[in-house]
CSV table of C-alpha atoms and ligand atoms in Angstrom, one decimal:
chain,number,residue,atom,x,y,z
P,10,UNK,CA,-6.2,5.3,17.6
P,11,UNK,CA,-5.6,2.8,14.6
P,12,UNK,CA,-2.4,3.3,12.7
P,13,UNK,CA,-2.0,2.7,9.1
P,14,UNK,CA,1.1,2.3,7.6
P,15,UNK,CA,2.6,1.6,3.7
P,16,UNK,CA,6.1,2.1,2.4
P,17,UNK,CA,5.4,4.4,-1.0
P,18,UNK,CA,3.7,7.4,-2.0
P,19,UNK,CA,1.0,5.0,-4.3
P,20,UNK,CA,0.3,2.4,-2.0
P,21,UNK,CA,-1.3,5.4,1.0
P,22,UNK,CA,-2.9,7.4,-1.5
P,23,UNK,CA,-5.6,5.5,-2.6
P,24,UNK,CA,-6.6,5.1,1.4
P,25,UNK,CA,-6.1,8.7,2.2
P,26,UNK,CA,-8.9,9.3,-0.4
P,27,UNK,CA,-11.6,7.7,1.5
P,28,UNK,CA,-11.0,9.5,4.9
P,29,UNK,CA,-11.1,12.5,6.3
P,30,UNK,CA,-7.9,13.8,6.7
P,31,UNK,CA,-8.1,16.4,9.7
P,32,UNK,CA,-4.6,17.3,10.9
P,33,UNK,CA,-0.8,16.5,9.1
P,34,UNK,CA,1.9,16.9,10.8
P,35,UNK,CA,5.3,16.8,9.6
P,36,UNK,CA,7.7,14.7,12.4
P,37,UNK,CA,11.0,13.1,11.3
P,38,UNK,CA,11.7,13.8,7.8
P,39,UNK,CA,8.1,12.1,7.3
P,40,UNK,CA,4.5,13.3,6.8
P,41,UNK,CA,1.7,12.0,9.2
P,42,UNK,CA,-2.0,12.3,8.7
P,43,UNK,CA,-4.2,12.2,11.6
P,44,UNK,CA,-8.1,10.9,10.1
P,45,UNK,CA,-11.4,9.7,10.8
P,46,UNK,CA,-13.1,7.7,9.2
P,47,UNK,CA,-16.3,7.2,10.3
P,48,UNK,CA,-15.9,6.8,14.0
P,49,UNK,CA,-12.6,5.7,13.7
P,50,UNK,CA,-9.8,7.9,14.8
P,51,UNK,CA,-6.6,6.7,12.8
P,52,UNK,CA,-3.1,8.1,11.8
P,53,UNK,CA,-1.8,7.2,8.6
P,54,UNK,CA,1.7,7.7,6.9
P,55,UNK,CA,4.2,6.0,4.6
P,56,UNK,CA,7.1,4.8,5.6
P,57,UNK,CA,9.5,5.3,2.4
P,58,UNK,CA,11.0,2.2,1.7
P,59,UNK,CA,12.6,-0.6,3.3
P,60,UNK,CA,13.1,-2.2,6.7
P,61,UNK,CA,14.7,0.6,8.6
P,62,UNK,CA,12.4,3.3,7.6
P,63,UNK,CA,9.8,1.3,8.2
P,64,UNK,CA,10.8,0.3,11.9
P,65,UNK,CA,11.1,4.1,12.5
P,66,UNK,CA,7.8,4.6,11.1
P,67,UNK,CA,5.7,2.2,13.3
P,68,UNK,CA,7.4,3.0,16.5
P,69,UNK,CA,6.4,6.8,15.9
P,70,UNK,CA,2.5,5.3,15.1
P,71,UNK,CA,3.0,3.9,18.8
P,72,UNK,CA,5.0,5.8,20.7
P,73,UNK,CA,4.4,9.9,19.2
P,74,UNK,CA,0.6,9.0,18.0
P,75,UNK,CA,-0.7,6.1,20.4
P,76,UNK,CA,-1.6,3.7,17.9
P,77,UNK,CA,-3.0,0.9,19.5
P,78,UNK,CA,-2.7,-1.1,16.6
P,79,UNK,CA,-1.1,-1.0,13.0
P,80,UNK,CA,-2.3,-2.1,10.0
P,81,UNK,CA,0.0,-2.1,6.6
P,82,UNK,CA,-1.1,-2.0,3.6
P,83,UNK,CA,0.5,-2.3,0.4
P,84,UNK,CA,1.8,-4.5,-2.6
P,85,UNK,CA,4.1,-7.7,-2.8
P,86,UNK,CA,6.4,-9.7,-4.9
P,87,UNK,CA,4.7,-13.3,-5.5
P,88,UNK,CA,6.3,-16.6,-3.8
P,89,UNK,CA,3.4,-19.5,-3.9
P,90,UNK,CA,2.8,-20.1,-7.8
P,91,UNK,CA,-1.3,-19.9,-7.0
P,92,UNK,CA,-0.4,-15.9,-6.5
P,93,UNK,CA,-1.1,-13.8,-9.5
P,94,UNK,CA,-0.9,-10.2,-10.1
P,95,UNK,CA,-3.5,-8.1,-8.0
P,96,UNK,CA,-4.1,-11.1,-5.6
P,97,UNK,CA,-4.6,-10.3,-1.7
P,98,UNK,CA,-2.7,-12.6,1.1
P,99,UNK,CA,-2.5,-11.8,4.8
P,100,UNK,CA,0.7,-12.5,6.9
P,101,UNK,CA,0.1,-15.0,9.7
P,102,UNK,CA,3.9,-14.2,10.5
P,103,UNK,CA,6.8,-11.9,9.2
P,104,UNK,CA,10.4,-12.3,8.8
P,105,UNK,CA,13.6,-11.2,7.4
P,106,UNK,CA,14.8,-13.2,4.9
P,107,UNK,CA,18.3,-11.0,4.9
P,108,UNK,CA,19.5,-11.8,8.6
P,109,UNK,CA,22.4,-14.1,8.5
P,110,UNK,CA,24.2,-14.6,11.4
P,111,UNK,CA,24.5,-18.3,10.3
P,112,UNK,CA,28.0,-18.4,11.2
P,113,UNK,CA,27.7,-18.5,14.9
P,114,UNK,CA,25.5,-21.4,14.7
P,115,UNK,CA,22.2,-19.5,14.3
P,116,UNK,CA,19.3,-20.3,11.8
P,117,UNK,CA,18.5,-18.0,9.0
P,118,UNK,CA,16.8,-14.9,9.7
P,119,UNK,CA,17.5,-15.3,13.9
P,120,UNK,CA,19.1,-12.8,15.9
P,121,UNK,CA,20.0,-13.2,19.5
P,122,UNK,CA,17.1,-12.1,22.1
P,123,UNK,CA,14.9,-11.8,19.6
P,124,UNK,CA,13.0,-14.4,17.1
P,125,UNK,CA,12.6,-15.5,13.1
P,126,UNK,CA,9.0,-14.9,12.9
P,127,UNK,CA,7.2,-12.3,14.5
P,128,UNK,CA,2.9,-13.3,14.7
P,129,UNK,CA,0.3,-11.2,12.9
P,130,UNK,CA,-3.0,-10.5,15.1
P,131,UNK,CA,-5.1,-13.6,14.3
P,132,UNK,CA,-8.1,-11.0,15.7
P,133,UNK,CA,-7.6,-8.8,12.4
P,134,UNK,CA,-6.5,-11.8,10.7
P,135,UNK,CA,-10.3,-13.2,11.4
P,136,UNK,CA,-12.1,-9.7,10.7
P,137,UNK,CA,-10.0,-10.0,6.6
P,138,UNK,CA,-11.5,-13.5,6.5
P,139,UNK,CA,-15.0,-12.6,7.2
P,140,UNK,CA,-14.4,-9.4,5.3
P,141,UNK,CA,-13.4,-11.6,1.7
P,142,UNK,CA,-16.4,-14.0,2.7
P,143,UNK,CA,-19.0,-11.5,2.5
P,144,UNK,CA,-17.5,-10.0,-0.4
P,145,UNK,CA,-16.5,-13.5,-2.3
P,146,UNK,CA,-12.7,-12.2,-2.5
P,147,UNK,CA,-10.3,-14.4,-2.9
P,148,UNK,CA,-7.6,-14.4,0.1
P,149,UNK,CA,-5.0,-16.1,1.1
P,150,UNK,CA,-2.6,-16.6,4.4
P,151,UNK,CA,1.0,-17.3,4.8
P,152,UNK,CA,4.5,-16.0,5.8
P,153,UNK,CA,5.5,-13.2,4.4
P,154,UNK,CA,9.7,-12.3,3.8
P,155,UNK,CA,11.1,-8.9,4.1
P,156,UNK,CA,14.8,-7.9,3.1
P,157,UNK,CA,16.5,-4.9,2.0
P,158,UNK,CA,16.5,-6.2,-1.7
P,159,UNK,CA,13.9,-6.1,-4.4
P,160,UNK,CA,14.0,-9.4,-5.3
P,161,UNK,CA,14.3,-10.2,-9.1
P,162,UNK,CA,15.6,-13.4,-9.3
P,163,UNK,CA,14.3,-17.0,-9.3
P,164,UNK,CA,17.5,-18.3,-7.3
P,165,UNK,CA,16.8,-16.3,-4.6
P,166,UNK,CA,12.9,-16.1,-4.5
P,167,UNK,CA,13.4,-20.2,-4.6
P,168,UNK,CA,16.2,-19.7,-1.6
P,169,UNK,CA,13.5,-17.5,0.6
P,170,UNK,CA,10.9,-20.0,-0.4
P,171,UNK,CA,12.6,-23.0,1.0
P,172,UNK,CA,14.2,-21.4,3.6
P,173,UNK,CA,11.1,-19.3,5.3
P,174,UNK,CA,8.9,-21.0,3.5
P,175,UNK,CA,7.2,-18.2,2.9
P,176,UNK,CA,4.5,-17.0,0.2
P,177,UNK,CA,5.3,-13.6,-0.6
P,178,UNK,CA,8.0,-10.9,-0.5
P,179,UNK,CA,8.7,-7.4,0.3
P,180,UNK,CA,11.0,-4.9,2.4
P,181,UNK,CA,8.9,-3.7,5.5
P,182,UNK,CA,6.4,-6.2,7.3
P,183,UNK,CA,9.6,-8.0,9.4
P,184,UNK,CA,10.5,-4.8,10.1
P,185,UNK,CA,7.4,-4.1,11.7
P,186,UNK,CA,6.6,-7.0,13.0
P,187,UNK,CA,9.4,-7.2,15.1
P,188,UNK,CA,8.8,-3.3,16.1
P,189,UNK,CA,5.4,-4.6,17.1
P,190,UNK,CA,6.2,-7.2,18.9
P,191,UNK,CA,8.8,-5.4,21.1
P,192,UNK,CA,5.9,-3.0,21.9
P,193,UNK,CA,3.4,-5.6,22.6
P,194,UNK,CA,1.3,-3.8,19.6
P,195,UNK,CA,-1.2,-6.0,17.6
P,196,UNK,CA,0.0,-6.1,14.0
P,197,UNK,CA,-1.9,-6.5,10.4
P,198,UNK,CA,-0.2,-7.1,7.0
P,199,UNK,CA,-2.1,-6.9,4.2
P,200,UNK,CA,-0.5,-7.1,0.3
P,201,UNK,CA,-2.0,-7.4,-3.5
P,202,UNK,CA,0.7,-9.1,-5.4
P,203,UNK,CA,2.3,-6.9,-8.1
P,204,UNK,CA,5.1,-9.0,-9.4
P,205,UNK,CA,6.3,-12.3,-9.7
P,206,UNK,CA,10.0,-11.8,-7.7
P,207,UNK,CA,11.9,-13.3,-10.7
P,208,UNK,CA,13.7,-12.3,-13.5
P,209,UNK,CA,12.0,-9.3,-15.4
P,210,UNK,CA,9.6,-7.9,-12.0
P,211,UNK,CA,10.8,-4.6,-12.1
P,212,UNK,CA,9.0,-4.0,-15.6
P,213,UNK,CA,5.7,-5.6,-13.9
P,214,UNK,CA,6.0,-3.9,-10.7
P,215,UNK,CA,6.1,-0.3,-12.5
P,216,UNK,CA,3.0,-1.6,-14.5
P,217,UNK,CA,1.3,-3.2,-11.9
P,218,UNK,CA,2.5,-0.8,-8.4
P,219,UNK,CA,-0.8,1.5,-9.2
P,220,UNK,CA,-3.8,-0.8,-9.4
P,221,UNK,CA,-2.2,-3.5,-7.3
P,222,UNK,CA,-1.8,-0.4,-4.2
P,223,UNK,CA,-5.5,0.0,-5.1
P,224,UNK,CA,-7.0,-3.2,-4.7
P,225,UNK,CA,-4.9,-3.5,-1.1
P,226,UNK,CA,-6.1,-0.4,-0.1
P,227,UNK,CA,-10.0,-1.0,-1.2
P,228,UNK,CA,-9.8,-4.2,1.3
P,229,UNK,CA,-8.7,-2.0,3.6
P,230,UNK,CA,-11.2,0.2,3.9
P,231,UNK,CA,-14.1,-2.6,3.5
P,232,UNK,CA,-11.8,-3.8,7.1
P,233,UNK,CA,-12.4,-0.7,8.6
P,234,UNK,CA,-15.8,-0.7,7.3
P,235,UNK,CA,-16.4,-4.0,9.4
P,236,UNK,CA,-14.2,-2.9,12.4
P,237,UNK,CA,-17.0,-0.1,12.8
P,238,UNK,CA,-19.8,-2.5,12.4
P,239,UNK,CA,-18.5,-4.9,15.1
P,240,UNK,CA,-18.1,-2.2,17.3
P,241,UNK,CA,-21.8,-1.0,17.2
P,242,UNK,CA,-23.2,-4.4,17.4
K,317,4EH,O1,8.6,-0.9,-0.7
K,317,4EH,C1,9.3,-1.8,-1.6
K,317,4EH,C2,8.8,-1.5,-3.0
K,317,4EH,C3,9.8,-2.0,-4.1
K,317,4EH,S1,11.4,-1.1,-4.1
K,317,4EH,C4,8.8,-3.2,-1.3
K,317,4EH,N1,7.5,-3.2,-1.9
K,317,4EH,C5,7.6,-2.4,-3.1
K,317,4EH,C6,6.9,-4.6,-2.1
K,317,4EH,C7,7.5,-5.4,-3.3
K,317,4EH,C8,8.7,-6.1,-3.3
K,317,4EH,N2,9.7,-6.2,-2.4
K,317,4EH,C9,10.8,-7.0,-2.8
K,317,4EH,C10,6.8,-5.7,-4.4
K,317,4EH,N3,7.5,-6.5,-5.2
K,317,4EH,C11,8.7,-6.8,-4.5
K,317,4EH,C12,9.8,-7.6,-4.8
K,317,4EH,N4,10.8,-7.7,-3.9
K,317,4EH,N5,9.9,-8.3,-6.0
K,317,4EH,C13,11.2,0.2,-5.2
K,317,4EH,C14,10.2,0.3,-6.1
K,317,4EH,N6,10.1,1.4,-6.9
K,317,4EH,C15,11.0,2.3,-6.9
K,317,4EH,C16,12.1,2.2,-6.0
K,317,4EH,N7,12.1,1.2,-5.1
């Protein structure tokens, strides 16, 4: 079972399009979608957003639905100036750019017991890279920052920049990452890039939310597409 996994309404929809939806069930105030596609059995759902919806959203993919592995899709606020509106980047590690328990001592984003970046699967890390070859997409890797904020504001994009030295922004992937590594779960995070994080994003991300969610999901699907490949060869 492959779980798949975005915070809004627009960024599943386009996916749930090209499967074949064969069961929903309705678990904890949320909406799951059980699915093949092709041989692949998967569950889908979105989260809602943020970091706390999206932590109780993956453990259910694991725990309730036995996902074996999740894969999130969706769309991102731009960090690295080479990022431009509808671009793709994979995480090579997550965080959480709003943990601050600097006054103990501790580095940003650290919490006792557990760790500042949490590692994406390099395995479906490698399978995206192969995946943008063949097709001649442009793709980039980096760490990507989550907080509880919708970030709007060169000061603090620049802070999370230095700081993480990440490449992109949004509100769910350290959530998940950190859900997946407590579960020992291999862990995907894919985002098109629908605003640039400063001053004036909200205006871009309600233009852009649509076709960014699209191009994500698309990329997606050509993953799954070459999952199902590999497995047959
Ligand atoms: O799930 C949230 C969405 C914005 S909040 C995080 N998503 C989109 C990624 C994202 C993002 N995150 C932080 C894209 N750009 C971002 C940015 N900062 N600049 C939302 C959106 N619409 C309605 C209500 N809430």
């Amino acid at each position: 079972m492959i779980g798949i996994m975005c915070a809004m309404r627009e960024e599943l929809e386009p996916i749930l399009e090209k499967v074949k939806i064969e069961k929903e069930i309705d678990y904890a105030r949320n909406r799951y979608y059980i699915a093949k596609y092709k041989d692949l059995d998967l569950v889908l759902a979105y989260s809602k957003i943020g970091k706390v919806n999206a932590a109780t959203t993956a453990t259910i993919l694991i725990e309730k639905f036995g996902a074996k592995k999740i894969l999130f899709s969706g769309v991102a606020g731009a960090i690295d100036s080479d990022l431009k509106i509808g671009d793709l980047i994979i995480a090579t590690k997550t965080c959480q750019h709003d943990v601050d328990l600097t006054v103990f001592g501790y580095e940003p984003g650290f919490i006792p017991e557990s760790k500042v970046f949490f590692e994406c699967d390099e395995k479906l890390n490698n399978i995206a890279k192969n995946v943008a070859k063949k097709l001649g997409i442009k793709l980039k890797e980096g760490i990507i920052a989550s907080g509880d904020q919708f970030i709007h504001s060169k000061e603090r994009k620049e802070w999370i920049a230095k700081t993480f030295k990440a490449s992109a922004i949004e509100m769910e992937g350290g959530a998940v990452g950190c859900v997946t590594w407590t579960l020992g779960v291999p862990f995907f995070m894919l985002r098109s890039i629908s605003d640039s994080a400063e001053e004036g994003a909200g205006v871009d991300f309600d233009e852009f939310l649509e076709e960014s969610s699209k191009i994500s999901a698309e990329f997606l699907i050509e993953m799954l597409n070459e999952i199902v490949n590999e497995k047959m060869s």
